[in-house]
Coordinates of C-alpha atoms in Angstrom, one line a residue:
M3 CA 45.0 -122.0 -16.2
N4 CA 47.6 -119.9 -18.0
M5 CA 50.1 -121.8 -20.0
G6 CA 53.6 -121.0 -18.7
M7 CA 52.5 -119.5 -15.4
Y8 CA 54.8 -121.8 -13.4
K9 CA 57.7 -121.1 -15.7
K10 CA 57.2 -117.4 -15.3
I11 CA 56.9 -117.7 -11.5
F12 CA 60.1 -119.7 -11.4
E13 CA 62.0 -117.4 -13.7
D14 CA 61.0 -114.3 -11.6
Y15 CA 62.0 -116.2 -8.4
V16 CA 65.4 -117.1 -9.8
K17 CA 66.2 -113.4 -10.6
N18 CA 66.6 -112.8 -6.8
N19 CA 67.7 -116.3 -5.7
K20 CA 70.4 -117.3 -8.3
N21 CA 72.6 -119.1 -5.8
E22 CA 70.1 -121.7 -4.6
E23 CA 71.5 -125.1 -5.7
D24 CA 68.4 -127.2 -5.7
L25 CA 66.7 -125.1 -8.3
N26 CA 68.5 -127.0 -11.1
I27 CA 66.2 -129.9 -10.5
I28 CA 63.2 -127.8 -11.5
C29 CA 64.8 -126.4 -14.6
N30 CA 64.9 -129.8 -16.3
Q31 CA 61.1 -130.0 -16.2
L32 CA 60.0 -126.6 -17.1
D33 CA 60.6 -126.4 -20.8
N34 CA 58.8 -129.5 -21.9
K35 CA 55.8 -129.6 -19.5
S36 CA 52.4 -127.8 -19.4
D37 CA 51.2 -126.1 -16.3
R38 CA 48.8 -128.9 -15.8
N39 CA 51.6 -131.5 -15.8
L40 CA 53.7 -129.4 -13.4
I41 CA 51.0 -129.6 -10.7
D42 CA 49.9 -133.2 -11.5
R43 CA 50.4 -135.3 -8.3
K44 CA 50.9 -138.4 -10.5
N45 CA 54.0 -136.7 -12.1
F46 CA 56.5 -138.7 -10.2
T47 CA 59.5 -136.8 -11.5
G48 CA 58.3 -133.9 -9.4
H49 CA 55.5 -131.3 -9.2
F50 CA 54.8 -127.9 -7.7
T51 CA 53.0 -127.7 -4.3
A52 CA 52.1 -124.6 -2.3
S53 CA 52.3 -123.7 1.4
C54 CA 52.3 -120.8 3.7
F55 CA 54.0 -119.5 6.7
V56 CA 51.8 -117.5 9.1
V57 CA 53.7 -115.4 11.6
S58 CA 52.1 -113.6 14.6
K59 CA 53.5 -110.1 14.8
K60 CA 52.7 -109.9 18.5
T61 CA 54.5 -113.1 19.6
N62 CA 56.8 -113.8 16.7
K63 CA 55.5 -117.3 16.6
I64 CA 54.8 -119.4 13.5
I65 CA 52.0 -121.9 13.1
L66 CA 52.9 -125.5 12.2
V67 CA 50.6 -128.5 11.8
Y68 CA 51.4 -132.1 12.4
H69 CA 51.3 -133.9 9.0
N70 CA 49.7 -137.3 9.3
F71 CA 51.7 -139.1 6.6
L72 CA 55.1 -137.5 7.1
K73 CA 54.8 -137.7 10.9
K74 CA 56.3 -134.2 11.6
Y75 CA 55.3 -130.6 12.1
L76 CA 55.2 -128.6 8.9
Q77 CA 53.7 -125.4 7.6
P78 CA 50.2 -125.6 6.2
G79 CA 50.2 -126.5 2.6
G80 CA 49.7 -129.2 0.0
H81 CA 49.0 -130.0 -3.6
I82 CA 47.8 -127.5 -6.1
E83 CA 44.5 -128.5 -7.6
S84 CA 43.5 -127.8 -11.2
T85 CA 40.6 -125.7 -9.8
D86 CA 43.0 -123.3 -8.1
L87 CA 43.6 -120.1 -10.0
N88 CA 47.2 -120.0 -9.1
P89 CA 49.6 -121.3 -6.4
L90 CA 49.1 -118.3 -4.1
E91 CA 45.4 -119.1 -4.0
A92 CA 46.2 -122.8 -3.4
S93 CA 48.3 -121.9 -0.4
K94 CA 45.4 -119.9 1.0
R95 CA 43.0 -122.8 0.4
E96 CA 45.3 -125.2 2.1
L97 CA 45.6 -122.9 5.1
L98 CA 41.9 -122.6 5.4
E99 CA 41.4 -126.4 5.0
E100 CA 44.1 -127.4 7.5
T101 CA 43.7 -124.7 10.2
G102 CA 40.4 -122.9 9.6
I103 CA 42.3 -119.6 9.3
G104 CA 40.8 -117.4 6.6
I105 CA 42.8 -114.9 4.6
E106 CA 40.8 -111.9 5.8
K107 CA 42.8 -112.1 9.1
L108 CA 46.2 -112.1 7.4
T109 CA 48.5 -109.7 5.6
Y110 CA 50.3 -111.1 2.6
Y111 CA 54.0 -110.3 2.2
K112 CA 54.9 -109.8 -1.5
A113 CA 58.4 -111.2 -2.2
D114 CA 58.3 -109.7 -5.7
L115 CA 56.4 -106.4 -6.1
L116 CA 56.0 -107.0 -9.9
N117 CA 54.6 -110.5 -9.6
E118 CA 52.6 -111.4 -6.5
L119 CA 52.7 -115.1 -7.4
V120 CA 56.4 -115.3 -6.7
P121 CA 56.9 -117.0 -3.4
L122 CA 59.3 -116.0 -0.7
N123 CA 61.0 -119.3 -1.0
I124 CA 61.0 -122.5 -3.1
S125 CA 61.9 -125.6 -1.2
V126 CA 62.9 -128.7 -3.2
H127 CA 62.4 -131.8 -1.2
Q128 CA 62.0 -135.5 -1.9
I129 CA 58.7 -137.2 -0.8
P130 CA 58.9 -140.9 0.2
E131 CA 57.0 -143.6 -1.6
N132 CA 53.4 -143.9 -0.3
I133 CA 52.1 -147.4 -1.0
I134 CA 48.6 -146.6 0.2
K135 CA 48.2 -143.8 -2.4
E136 CA 50.2 -145.7 -5.0
E137 CA 52.7 -142.9 -5.2
K138 CA 56.3 -143.4 -6.1
K139 CA 59.1 -141.4 -4.5
H140 CA 59.2 -138.0 -6.1
Y141 CA 60.1 -134.3 -5.6
H142 CA 57.9 -131.5 -4.4
Y143 CA 58.8 -128.0 -5.5
D144 CA 57.1 -126.2 -2.7
L145 CA 56.2 -122.6 -3.4
Q146 CA 56.3 -121.0 0.1
Y147 CA 54.3 -117.8 0.7
L148 CA 54.5 -115.6 3.8
F149 CA 51.6 -114.1 5.7
F150 CA 51.5 -112.1 9.0
C151 CA 48.7 -111.8 11.5
E152 CA 48.5 -109.4 14.4
E153 CA 48.3 -112.1 17.1
E154 CA 48.0 -115.9 17.3
L155 CA 44.7 -116.9 15.8
D156 CA 42.3 -119.6 16.8
V157 CA 42.9 -122.8 14.9
N158 CA 40.3 -125.4 13.9
I159 CA 42.3 -128.3 12.4
D160 CA 41.0 -130.8 9.9
L161 CA 41.7 -134.2 11.3
G162 CA 41.6 -135.7 7.9
E163 CA 44.7 -133.7 6.9
V164 CA 46.5 -133.0 10.2
N165 CA 46.1 -134.1 13.7
N166 CA 47.7 -131.3 15.8
F167 CA 49.1 -127.8 15.6
K168 CA 51.3 -125.5 17.5
W169 CA 52.5 -121.9 17.5
V170 CA 56.3 -122.3 17.5
S171 CA 58.6 -119.7 18.9
W172 CA 60.9 -117.9 16.4
R173 CA 64.0 -119.4 18.1
E174 CA 62.7 -122.9 17.8
F175 CA 61.6 -122.4 14.2
K176 CA 64.9 -121.1 12.9
E177 CA 66.8 -123.9 14.7
M178 CA 64.8 -126.6 12.8
S179 CA 67.1 -127.7 10.0
I180 CA 64.4 -127.8 7.3
Y181 CA 63.6 -124.1 8.0
R182 CA 67.1 -122.6 8.0
N183 CA 66.7 -121.1 4.5
I184 CA 63.2 -119.7 4.9
S185 CA 63.9 -118.3 8.4
K186 CA 66.8 -116.2 7.0
K187 CA 64.5 -114.9 4.3
I188 CA 61.8 -114.1 6.8
E189 CA 64.3 -112.2 8.9
K190 CA 65.3 -110.2 5.9
T191 CA 61.8 -108.9 5.6
K192 CA 62.6 -106.8 8.8
K193 CA 59.2 -107.9 10.2
I194 CA 60.8 -110.2 12.8
P195 CA 63.1 -108.9 15.5
I196 CA 66.3 -110.9 15.4

């Protein structure tokens, strides 16, 4: 794993997203931490995770999976493993694990033409304490990547990770409060009719 990869991704992201308030939380960790520490799920200050949004061009629907622990529909994603080459690869792995959808059926949208590892969005959100996993309350800095497919794909969910899925209409998706920021960014790609 390259030393400083997450700092570089973050710095390149900030160049085009300077006005996002939550990013200050991440800045405090970047200077003094190794890449390994920045993805360590036992780092209870906060750590990077990776997820992806998959949009059907034909129906303008987005796939969401029902997260067993958080008890809500979210985009496929999760923790970055030390075996992942980078967070983009982690998002692809999580998508395959949770939905059975392989990358060969998708087109990746590059948010930054000079650095393909820069996500379309970084979402900073607090994760509640999980007594079962012995995890304290902490932050996730979710690197959110965007993919398109021609039409809604067949899904084969992993019941150990999630217990349901749905293709959500664009209108329903953008009205969900947690997706207001990312939905605006997806609309700016000009790939979704507004």
